[in-house]
PDB file of C-alpha atoms in Angstrom:
ATOM      1  CA  UNK A   1      -0.117   0.241   0.080  1.00 28.00           C
ATOM      2  CA  UNK A   2       2.781   2.616   0.635  1.00 33.00           C
ATOM      3  CA  UNK A   3       3.992   1.794  -2.899  1.00 35.00           C
ATOM      4  CA  UNK A   4       0.423   2.691  -4.229  1.00 35.00           C
ATOM      5  CA  UNK A   5       0.128   5.474  -2.182  1.00 42.00           C
ATOM      6  CA  UNK A   6       3.346   7.107  -3.577  1.00 38.00           C
ATOM      7  CA  UNK A   7       1.923   6.813  -7.220  1.00 35.00           C
ATOM      8  CA  UNK A   8      -1.479   8.696  -7.073  1.00 37.00           C
ATOM      9  CA  UNK A   9      -1.238  11.846  -8.707  1.00 41.00           C
ATOM     10  CA  UNK A  10       1.079  13.414 -11.056  1.00 43.00           C
ATOM     11  CA  UNK A  11       0.191  16.883  -9.585  1.00 60.00           C
ATOM     12  CA  UNK A  12       0.178  18.829  -6.204  1.00 83.00           C
ATOM     13  CA  UNK A  13       1.620  17.859  -3.209  1.00 92.00           C
ATOM     14  CA  UNK A  14       0.459  18.846   0.499  1.00 96.00           C
ATOM     15  CA  UNK A  15       1.768  18.280   3.586  1.00 98.00           C
ATOM     16  CA  UNK A  16       0.600  19.433   7.737  1.00 98.00           C
ATOM     17  CA  UNK A  17       2.588  18.854  10.722  1.00 98.00           C
ATOM     18  CA  UNK A  18       1.977  19.376  14.713  1.00 97.00           C
ATOM     19  CA  UNK A  19       4.079  18.672  17.561  1.00 96.00           C
ATOM     20  CA  UNK A  20       4.323  19.089  20.771  1.00 90.00           C
ATOM     21  CA  UNK A  21       7.818  20.582  21.150  1.00 79.00           C
ATOM     22  CA  UNK A  22      10.200  23.158  19.607  1.00 69.00           C
ATOM     23  CA  UNK A  23      13.361  22.722  18.348  1.00 68.00           C
ATOM     24  CA  UNK A  24      15.065  24.208  21.444  1.00 63.00           C
ATOM     25  CA  UNK A  25      13.418  20.991  23.383  1.00 58.00           C
ATOM     26  CA  UNK A  26      14.518  18.312  21.076  1.00 53.00           C
ATOM     27  CA  UNK A  27      11.319  18.378  18.630  1.00 72.00           C
ATOM     28  CA  UNK A  28      11.043  19.294  14.903  1.00 85.00           C
ATOM     29  CA  UNK A  29      10.876  22.729  13.574  1.00 92.00           C
ATOM     30  CA  UNK A  30       7.215  22.504  11.560  1.00 96.00           C
ATOM     31  CA  UNK A  31       9.138  24.767   8.885  1.00 96.00           C
ATOM     32  CA  UNK A  32      11.566  22.238   8.153  1.00 96.00           C
ATOM     33  CA  UNK A  33       9.493  19.401   8.114  1.00 97.00           C
ATOM     34  CA  UNK A  34       6.939  20.593   5.975  1.00 97.00           C
ATOM     35  CA  UNK A  35       9.590  21.757   3.735  1.00 97.00           C
ATOM     36  CA  UNK A  36      11.533  18.536   3.691  1.00 96.00           C
ATOM     37  CA  UNK A  37       8.172  16.934   2.489  1.00 96.00           C
ATOM     38  CA  UNK A  38       7.483  19.506  -0.025  1.00 96.00           C
ATOM     39  CA  UNK A  39      10.825  18.326  -1.491  1.00 95.00           C
ATOM     40  CA  UNK A  40      10.191  14.847  -1.403  1.00 93.00           C
ATOM     41  CA  UNK A  41       6.940  15.389  -3.169  1.00 91.00           C
ATOM     42  CA  UNK A  42       8.341  17.724  -6.268  1.00 86.00           C
ATOM     43  CA  UNK A  43       8.208  14.611  -8.366  1.00 81.00           C
ATOM     44  CA  UNK A  44       4.337  15.053  -8.699  1.00 76.00           C
ATOM     45  CA  UNK A  45       4.954  18.171 -10.672  1.00 78.00           C
ATOM     46  CA  UNK A  46       3.812  21.853  -9.379  1.00 89.00           C
ATOM     47  CA  UNK A  47       4.166  25.473 -10.389  1.00 92.00           C
ATOM     48  CA  UNK A  48       4.376  27.213  -7.476  1.00 94.00           C
ATOM     49  CA  UNK A  49       4.734  26.778  -3.723  1.00 94.00           C
ATOM     50  CA  UNK A  50       3.788  27.826  -0.233  1.00 97.00           C
ATOM     51  CA  UNK A  51       4.147  27.307   3.657  1.00 98.00           C
ATOM     52  CA  UNK A  52       2.459  28.844   6.632  1.00 98.00           C
ATOM     53  CA  UNK A  53       2.927  28.437  10.485  1.00 98.00           C
ATOM     54  CA  UNK A  54       1.071  30.053  13.275  1.00 97.00           C
ATOM     55  CA  UNK A  55       3.462  31.779  15.769  1.00 95.00           C
ATOM     56  CA  UNK A  56       2.332  34.636  18.061  1.00 93.00           C
ATOM     57  CA  UNK A  57      -1.272  34.222  17.510  1.00 95.00           C
ATOM     58  CA  UNK A  58      -0.811  34.984  13.942  1.00 97.00           C
ATOM     59  CA  UNK A  59      -0.725  32.964  11.036  1.00 98.00           C
ATOM     60  CA  UNK A  60       2.555  33.844   8.965  1.00 98.00           C
ATOM     61  CA  UNK A  61       3.154  32.416   5.202  1.00 98.00           C
ATOM     62  CA  UNK A  62       5.311  32.811   2.237  1.00 98.00           C
ATOM     63  CA  UNK A  63       4.497  31.460  -1.293  1.00 98.00           C
ATOM     64  CA  UNK A  64       6.011  31.924  -4.678  1.00 96.00           C
ATOM     65  CA  UNK A  65       5.445  31.137  -8.228  1.00 95.00           C
ATOM     66  CA  UNK A  66       8.207  28.799  -9.866  1.00 93.00           C
ATOM     67  CA  UNK A  67      10.066  26.051  -8.215  1.00 93.00           C
ATOM     68  CA  UNK A  68      10.721  25.355  -4.801  1.00 95.00           C
ATOM     69  CA  UNK A  69      14.075  26.943  -4.812  1.00 95.00           C
ATOM     70  CA  UNK A  70      12.106  30.297  -5.488  1.00 96.00           C
ATOM     71  CA  UNK A  71      10.076  29.909  -1.937  1.00 97.00           C
ATOM     72  CA  UNK A  72      13.480  29.046  -0.306  1.00 97.00           C
ATOM     73  CA  UNK A  73      14.692  32.174  -1.588  1.00 97.00           C
ATOM     74  CA  UNK A  74      11.972  34.288   0.093  1.00 97.00           C
ATOM     75  CA  UNK A  75      12.377  32.076   3.347  1.00 98.00           C
ATOM     76  CA  UNK A  76      15.707  32.944   3.587  1.00 97.00           C
ATOM     77  CA  UNK A  77      15.409  36.861   2.650  1.00 98.00           C
ATOM     78  CA  UNK A  78      12.201  37.104   4.880  1.00 97.00           C
ATOM     79  CA  UNK A  79      12.511  34.034   7.583  1.00 97.00           C
ATOM     80  CA  UNK A  80       9.190  32.850   9.156  1.00 97.00           C
ATOM     81  CA  UNK A  81       9.099  32.613  12.919  1.00 95.00           C
ATOM     82  CA  UNK A  82       9.922  29.292  14.579  1.00 94.00           C
ATOM     83  CA  UNK A  83       6.572  27.040  15.409  1.00 96.00           C
ATOM     84  CA  UNK A  84       5.060  23.617  16.255  1.00 95.00           C
ATOM     85  CA  UNK A  85       2.286  23.920  13.738  1.00 97.00           C
ATOM     86  CA  UNK A  86       2.777  24.233   9.633  1.00 98.00           C
ATOM     87  CA  UNK A  87       1.321  23.389   6.341  1.00 98.00           C
ATOM     88  CA  UNK A  88       2.898  23.379   2.916  1.00 98.00           C
ATOM     89  CA  UNK A  89       1.662  23.058  -0.623  1.00 95.00           C
ATOM     90  CA  UNK A  90       3.325  22.690  -4.138  1.00 94.00           C
ATOM     91  CA  UNK A  91       0.431  23.897  -6.649  1.00 86.00           C
ATOM     92  CA  UNK A  92      -0.273  22.678 -10.260  1.00 78.00           C
ATOM     93  CA  UNK A  93      -2.369  26.056 -11.681  1.00 75.00           C
ATOM     94  CA  UNK A  94      -6.145  25.175 -12.774  1.00 83.00           C
ATOM     95  CA  UNK A  95      -7.968  27.943 -11.947  1.00 77.00           C
ATOM     96  CA  UNK A  96      -5.763  30.901 -12.291  1.00 77.00           C
ATOM     97  CA  UNK A  97      -2.369  31.114 -13.735  1.00 81.00           C
ATOM     98  CA  UNK A  98       1.018  30.030 -11.722  1.00 82.00           C
ATOM     99  CA  UNK A  99       1.574  33.708 -10.165  1.00 87.00           C
ATOM    100  CA  UNK A 100       2.404  34.550  -6.277  1.00 85.00           C
ATOM    101  CA  UNK A 101      -0.977  35.729  -5.455  1.00 93.00           C
ATOM    102  CA  UNK A 102      -2.658  32.139  -6.923  1.00 93.00           C
ATOM    103  CA  UNK A 103      -0.315  30.056  -4.983  1.00 91.00           C
ATOM    104  CA  UNK A 104      -1.448  28.446  -1.708  1.00 94.00           C
ATOM    105  CA  UNK A 105      -1.557  28.899   0.829  1.00 97.00           C
ATOM    106  CA  UNK A 106      -4.925  31.604   1.082  1.00 97.00           C
ATOM    107  CA  UNK A 107      -5.996  33.344   4.027  1.00 98.00           C
ATOM    108  CA  UNK A 108      -9.483  34.202   5.101  1.00 98.00           C
ATOM    109  CA  UNK A 109     -11.320  35.176   8.287  1.00 98.00           C
ATOM    110  CA  UNK A 110      -9.186  38.532   8.696  1.00 97.00           C
ATOM    111  CA  UNK A 111      -5.926  36.405   7.988  1.00 97.00           C
ATOM    112  CA  UNK A 112      -6.501  34.449  11.021  1.00 98.00           C
ATOM    113  CA  UNK A 113      -7.610  31.363   8.924  1.00 98.00           C
ATOM    114  CA  UNK A 114      -5.064  29.511   6.366  1.00 98.00           C
ATOM    115  CA  UNK A 115      -6.119  26.718   3.554  1.00 98.00           C
ATOM    116  CA  UNK A 116      -4.176  24.637   1.244  1.00 97.00           C
ATOM    117  CA  UNK A 117      -6.168  22.636  -1.681  1.00 95.00           C
ATOM    118  CA  UNK A 118      -5.537  19.657  -3.776  1.00 94.00           C
ATOM    119  CA  UNK A 119      -8.083  18.892  -6.611  1.00 93.00           C
ATOM    120  CA  UNK A 120     -10.609  21.102  -8.415  1.00 93.00           C
ATOM    121  CA  UNK A 121     -13.915  22.502  -6.698  1.00 96.00           C
ATOM    122  CA  UNK A 122     -16.541  22.046  -9.272  1.00 96.00           C
ATOM    123  CA  UNK A 123     -19.165  24.379  -8.060  1.00 97.00           C
ATOM    124  CA  UNK A 124     -16.572  27.017  -6.948  1.00 96.00           C
ATOM    125  CA  UNK A 125     -18.169  29.814  -9.103  1.00 97.00           C
ATOM    126  CA  UNK A 126     -21.620  29.453  -7.529  1.00 98.00           C
ATOM    127  CA  UNK A 127     -20.085  29.775  -3.943  1.00 98.00           C
ATOM    128  CA  UNK A 128     -18.204  32.381  -5.029  1.00 98.00           C
ATOM    129  CA  UNK A 129     -20.863  34.375  -6.257  1.00 98.00           C
ATOM    130  CA  UNK A 130     -22.583  33.468  -2.628  1.00 98.00           C
ATOM    131  CA  UNK A 131     -19.497  34.730  -1.069  1.00 98.00           C
ATOM    132  CA  UNK A 132     -19.312  38.062  -3.245  1.00 98.00           C
ATOM    133  CA  UNK A 133     -22.910  38.744  -1.800  1.00 98.00           C
ATOM    134  CA  UNK A 134     -21.737  38.737   1.538  1.00 97.00           C
ATOM    135  CA  UNK A 135     -19.147  40.840   1.407  1.00 97.00           C
ATOM    136  CA  UNK A 136     -15.928  38.829   0.881  1.00 97.00           C
ATOM    137  CA  UNK A 137     -13.135  40.278  -1.569  1.00 97.00           C
ATOM    138  CA  UNK A 138     -11.133  37.720  -3.247  1.00 97.00           C
ATOM    139  CA  UNK A 139      -7.717  38.284  -4.014  1.00 96.00           C
ATOM    140  CA  UNK A 140      -6.843  35.332  -6.437  1.00 96.00           C
ATOM    141  CA  UNK A 141      -8.623  33.656  -9.194  1.00 93.00           C
ATOM    142  CA  UNK A 142      -8.492  30.195  -7.523  1.00 95.00           C
ATOM    143  CA  UNK A 143     -10.990  27.906  -6.391  1.00 95.00           C
ATOM    144  CA  UNK A 144      -8.843  27.514  -3.469  1.00 96.00           C
ATOM    145  CA  UNK A 145      -9.748  30.840  -2.125  1.00 97.00           C
ATOM    146  CA  UNK A 146     -13.101  30.087  -2.407  1.00 98.00           C
ATOM    147  CA  UNK A 147     -13.003  27.275  -0.046  1.00 98.00           C
ATOM    148  CA  UNK A 148     -10.891  29.340   2.388  1.00 98.00           C
ATOM    149  CA  UNK A 149     -13.567  31.757   2.728  1.00 98.00           C
ATOM    150  CA  UNK A 150     -16.658  29.418   2.948  1.00 98.00           C
ATOM    151  CA  UNK A 151     -14.854  27.630   5.435  1.00 98.00           C
ATOM    152  CA  UNK A 152     -14.082  30.854   7.267  1.00 98.00           C
ATOM    153  CA  UNK A 153     -18.106  31.926   7.026  1.00 98.00           C
ATOM    154  CA  UNK A 154     -18.974  28.330   7.977  1.00 98.00           C
ATOM    155  CA  UNK A 155     -16.667  28.489  11.115  1.00 98.00           C
ATOM    156  CA  UNK A 156     -17.808  31.799  12.220  1.00 97.00           C
ATOM    157  CA  UNK A 157     -21.437  31.594  11.546  1.00 96.00           C
ATOM    158  CA  UNK A 158     -22.595  27.665  11.534  1.00 95.00           C
ATOM    159  CA  UNK A 159     -19.936  25.725  13.631  1.00 94.00           C
ATOM    160  CA  UNK A 160     -19.307  27.651  16.595  1.00 95.00           C
ATOM    161  CA  UNK A 161     -16.078  28.369  15.896  1.00 97.00           C
ATOM    162  CA  UNK A 162     -14.808  25.060  16.106  1.00 98.00           C
ATOM    163  CA  UNK A 163     -12.654  24.164  13.190  1.00 98.00           C
ATOM    164  CA  UNK A 164     -13.212  20.565  13.040  1.00 98.00           C
ATOM    165  CA  UNK A 165     -17.001  20.873  12.732  1.00 98.00           C
ATOM    166  CA  UNK A 166     -16.355  23.728  10.129  1.00 98.00           C
ATOM    167  CA  UNK A 167     -14.615  21.392   7.967  1.00 98.00           C
ATOM    168  CA  UNK A 168     -17.377  18.857   8.243  1.00 98.00           C
ATOM    169  CA  UNK A 169     -20.006  21.347   7.146  1.00 98.00           C
ATOM    170  CA  UNK A 170     -18.158  23.278   4.420  1.00 98.00           C
ATOM    171  CA  UNK A 171     -16.794  19.835   2.972  1.00 98.00           C
ATOM    172  CA  UNK A 172     -20.657  19.005   2.479  1.00 98.00           C
ATOM    173  CA  UNK A 173     -21.132  22.012   0.217  1.00 98.00           C
ATOM    174  CA  UNK A 174     -17.998  21.152  -1.942  1.00 98.00           C
ATOM    175  CA  UNK A 175     -18.383  19.419  -5.345  1.00 97.00           C
ATOM    176  CA  UNK A 176     -15.249  17.945  -7.204  1.00 96.00           C
ATOM    177  CA  UNK A 177     -11.977  16.412  -5.812  1.00 94.00           C
ATOM    178  CA  UNK A 178     -10.471  18.015  -2.887  1.00 96.00           C
ATOM    179  CA  UNK A 179      -7.777  17.728  -0.212  1.00 97.00           C
ATOM    180  CA  UNK A 180      -8.192  20.448   1.992  1.00 98.00           C
ATOM    181  CA  UNK A 181      -5.742  21.477   4.942  1.00 98.00           C
ATOM    182  CA  UNK A 182      -6.656  24.344   7.275  1.00 98.00           C
ATOM    183  CA  UNK A 183      -5.034  25.979  10.314  1.00 98.00           C
ATOM    184  CA  UNK A 184      -6.262  28.638  12.471  1.00 98.00           C
ATOM    185  CA  UNK A 185      -4.905  30.988  15.248  1.00 98.00           C
ATOM    186  CA  UNK A 186      -7.977  30.139  17.416  1.00 98.00           C
ATOM    187  CA  UNK A 187      -6.763  26.515  17.625  1.00 97.00           C
ATOM    188  CA  UNK A 188      -2.932  26.624  17.449  1.00 96.00           C
ATOM    189  CA  UNK A 189      -2.457  23.098  18.591  1.00 96.00           C
ATOM    190  CA  UNK A 190      -4.143  21.371  15.200  1.00 98.00           C
ATOM    191  CA  UNK A 191      -4.230  20.998  11.642  1.00 98.00           C
ATOM    192  CA  UNK A 192      -7.871  20.293  10.031  1.00 98.00           C
ATOM    193  CA  UNK A 193      -8.306  18.559   6.612  1.00 98.00           C
ATOM    194  CA  UNK A 194     -10.492  16.573   4.513  1.00 98.00           C
ATOM    195  CA  UNK A 195     -10.592  14.383   1.381  1.00 98.00           C
ATOM    196  CA  UNK A 196     -13.198  13.714  -1.423  1.00 97.00           C
ATOM    197  CA  UNK A 197     -11.610  11.718  -4.738  1.00 95.00           C
ATOM    198  CA  UNK A 198      -8.209  13.228  -3.764  1.00 94.00           C
ATOM    199  CA  UNK A 199      -6.008  11.274  -1.446  1.00 94.00           C
ATOM    200  CA  UNK A 200      -4.725  12.043   1.961  1.00 97.00           C
ATOM    201  CA  UNK A 201      -2.645   9.901   4.335  1.00 98.00           C
ATOM    202  CA  UNK A 202      -1.825  10.688   8.104  1.00 98.00           C
ATOM    203  CA  UNK A 203       1.768   9.891   9.480  1.00 98.00           C
ATOM    204  CA  UNK A 204       1.868   8.869  13.187  1.00 98.00           C
ATOM    205  CA  UNK A 205       4.286  10.139  15.219  1.00 96.00           C
ATOM    206  CA  UNK A 206       5.563  10.348  19.190  1.00 94.00           C
ATOM    207  CA  UNK A 207       4.431  13.546  20.447  1.00 95.00           C
ATOM    208  CA  UNK A 208       3.933  14.860  16.653  1.00 96.00           C
ATOM    209  CA  UNK A 209       1.496  13.833  13.765  1.00 98.00           C
ATOM    210  CA  UNK A 210       1.494  14.605  10.204  1.00 98.00           C
ATOM    211  CA  UNK A 211      -0.206  14.953   7.193  1.00 98.00           C
ATOM    212  CA  UNK A 212       0.339  14.026   3.357  1.00 97.00           C
ATOM    213  CA  UNK A 213      -1.015  13.743   0.192  1.00 95.00           C
ATOM    214  CA  UNK A 214       1.141  10.651  -0.179  1.00 93.00           C
ATOM    215  CA  UNK A 215       3.532   9.197   2.515  1.00 96.00           C
ATOM    216  CA  UNK A 216       6.748  10.439   0.876  1.00 94.00           C
ATOM    217  CA  UNK A 217       5.463  13.989   2.552  1.00 95.00           C
ATOM    218  CA  UNK A 218       6.667  12.385   6.233  1.00 97.00           C
ATOM    219  CA  UNK A 219       8.756   9.391   5.073  1.00 96.00           C
ATOM    220  CA  UNK A 220      11.643  11.149   6.903  1.00 94.00           C
ATOM    221  CA  UNK A 221       9.770  11.133  10.218  1.00 95.00           C
ATOM    222  CA  UNK A 222       7.721   7.975  10.123  1.00 96.00           C
ATOM    223  CA  UNK A 223       6.508   4.788   8.418  1.00 96.00           C
ATOM    224  CA  UNK A 224       3.427   4.427  10.428  1.00 97.00           C
ATOM    225  CA  UNK A 225       0.405   5.717   8.769  1.00 98.00           C
ATOM    226  CA  UNK A 226      -3.308   5.919   8.090  1.00 98.00           C
ATOM    227  CA  UNK A 227      -5.200   6.091   4.921  1.00 97.00           C
ATOM    228  CA  UNK A 228      -8.085   8.244   5.057  1.00 98.00           C
ATOM    229  CA  UNK A 229     -11.347   7.083   3.261  1.00 97.00           C
ATOM    230  CA  UNK A 230     -13.950   8.543   1.034  1.00 97.00           C
ATOM    231  CA  UNK A 231     -15.409  11.606   2.667  1.00 98.00           C
ATOM    232  CA  UNK A 232     -13.719  11.970   5.687  1.00 98.00           C
ATOM    233  CA  UNK A 233     -12.155  14.586   7.950  1.00 98.00           C
ATOM    234  CA  UNK A 234      -9.147  14.282  10.063  1.00 98.00           C
ATOM    235  CA  UNK A 235      -8.166  16.479  12.988  1.00 98.00           C
ATOM    236  CA  UNK A 236      -4.427  15.959  13.962  1.00 98.00           C
ATOM    237  CA  UNK A 237      -2.653  17.564  17.329  1.00 98.00           C
ATOM    238  CA  UNK A 238       0.608  16.370  18.789  1.00 96.00           C
ATOM    239  CA  UNK A 239      -0.891  13.441  20.422  1.00 96.00           C
ATOM    240  CA  UNK A 240      -3.984  12.585  18.690  1.00 98.00           C
ATOM    241  CA  UNK A 241      -5.703  11.924  15.427  1.00 98.00           C
ATOM    242  CA  UNK A 242      -9.551  12.255  14.981  1.00 98.00           C
ATOM    243  CA  UNK A 243     -11.488  10.984  12.324  1.00 98.00           C
ATOM    244  CA  UNK A 244     -15.029  11.654  11.335  1.00 98.00           C
ATOM    245  CA  UNK A 245     -17.354  11.433   8.395  1.00 98.00           C
ATOM    246  CA  UNK A 246     -18.498  14.746   6.444  1.00 98.00           C
ATOM    247  CA  UNK A 247     -21.713  14.643   8.978  1.00 97.00           C
ATOM    248  CA  UNK A 248     -19.560  14.457  12.070  1.00 97.00           C
ATOM    249  CA  UNK A 249     -20.061  10.803  12.779  1.00 98.00           C
ATOM    250  CA  UNK A 250     -17.318   8.948  14.081  1.00 97.00           C
ATOM    251  CA  UNK A 251     -15.084   7.072  11.390  1.00 98.00           C
ATOM    252  CA  UNK A 252     -11.858   5.000  10.782  1.00 96.00           C
ATOM    253  CA  UNK A 253      -9.034   4.939   8.180  1.00 96.00           C
ATOM    254  CA  UNK A 254      -6.785   2.321   7.167  1.00 97.00           C
ATOM    255  CA  UNK A 255      -3.704   1.685   9.027  1.00 97.00           C
ATOM    256  CA  UNK A 256      -0.572   0.232   7.704  1.00 97.00           C
ATOM    257  CA  UNK A 257       3.225   0.325   7.989  1.00 97.00           C
ATOM    258  CA  UNK A 258       5.274   1.747   4.871  1.00 95.00           C
ATOM    259  CA  UNK A 259       7.492  -0.836   3.930  1.00 93.00           C
ATOM    260  CA  UNK A 260      10.150   1.507   2.227  1.00 86.00           C
ATOM    261  CA  UNK A 261      12.000   4.026   3.927  1.00 79.00           C
ATOM    262  CA  UNK A 262      13.795   7.418   3.263  1.00 78.00           C
TER     263      UNK A 262
END
């Protein structure tokens, strides 16, 4: 199964990470983990890349069109703060060209939420019009930014500011193929993700957990994994993995050990 999950899609890569400890206390740097994962996922094909972390009650992110080396240069020129939580993405342009502005992550809820996405949201135009009518201002041409603002709207008005519940409700409204990963400053200890018609795998560590579009995204750190099933939401913290379906019911993935190493 490890080999199969390593060959799923030729486009886009996704990585998420949460740890209970900082590098100063013998933990991994979120940015280092995310960048290592994106480097291993380069084979999937992409035209822009970006990362986001939460630090000091803020979402901090960097994103650049072009190869991962461009993002590395941006991070060297404008470093991100140390963090124990991060998400990263390599994008193959679908809605909107390969520009800095269209690269992931996209932010919403006044910059308090960041979201990355693999796949295509087929009903994004309808959702975009709905959100425009509510006063949302879009900064990109992407279907992903629509998903970010939808999640933020649901989070504020329908989910009681529960990020997991918001992901469940928002995912019910999306049509197409998607893997979504989101972080929010209100919940600096977790990454929440969902999948439909697009792969997502959890990596299980000790005092840290991972997400990836395939196991290459975290194979440097663990070979214990859970494959998410169709229409599932997962919330990872440093010490727990909780899986549900889109309606909020309990669910399980398929646990396995990857039979190859880094």
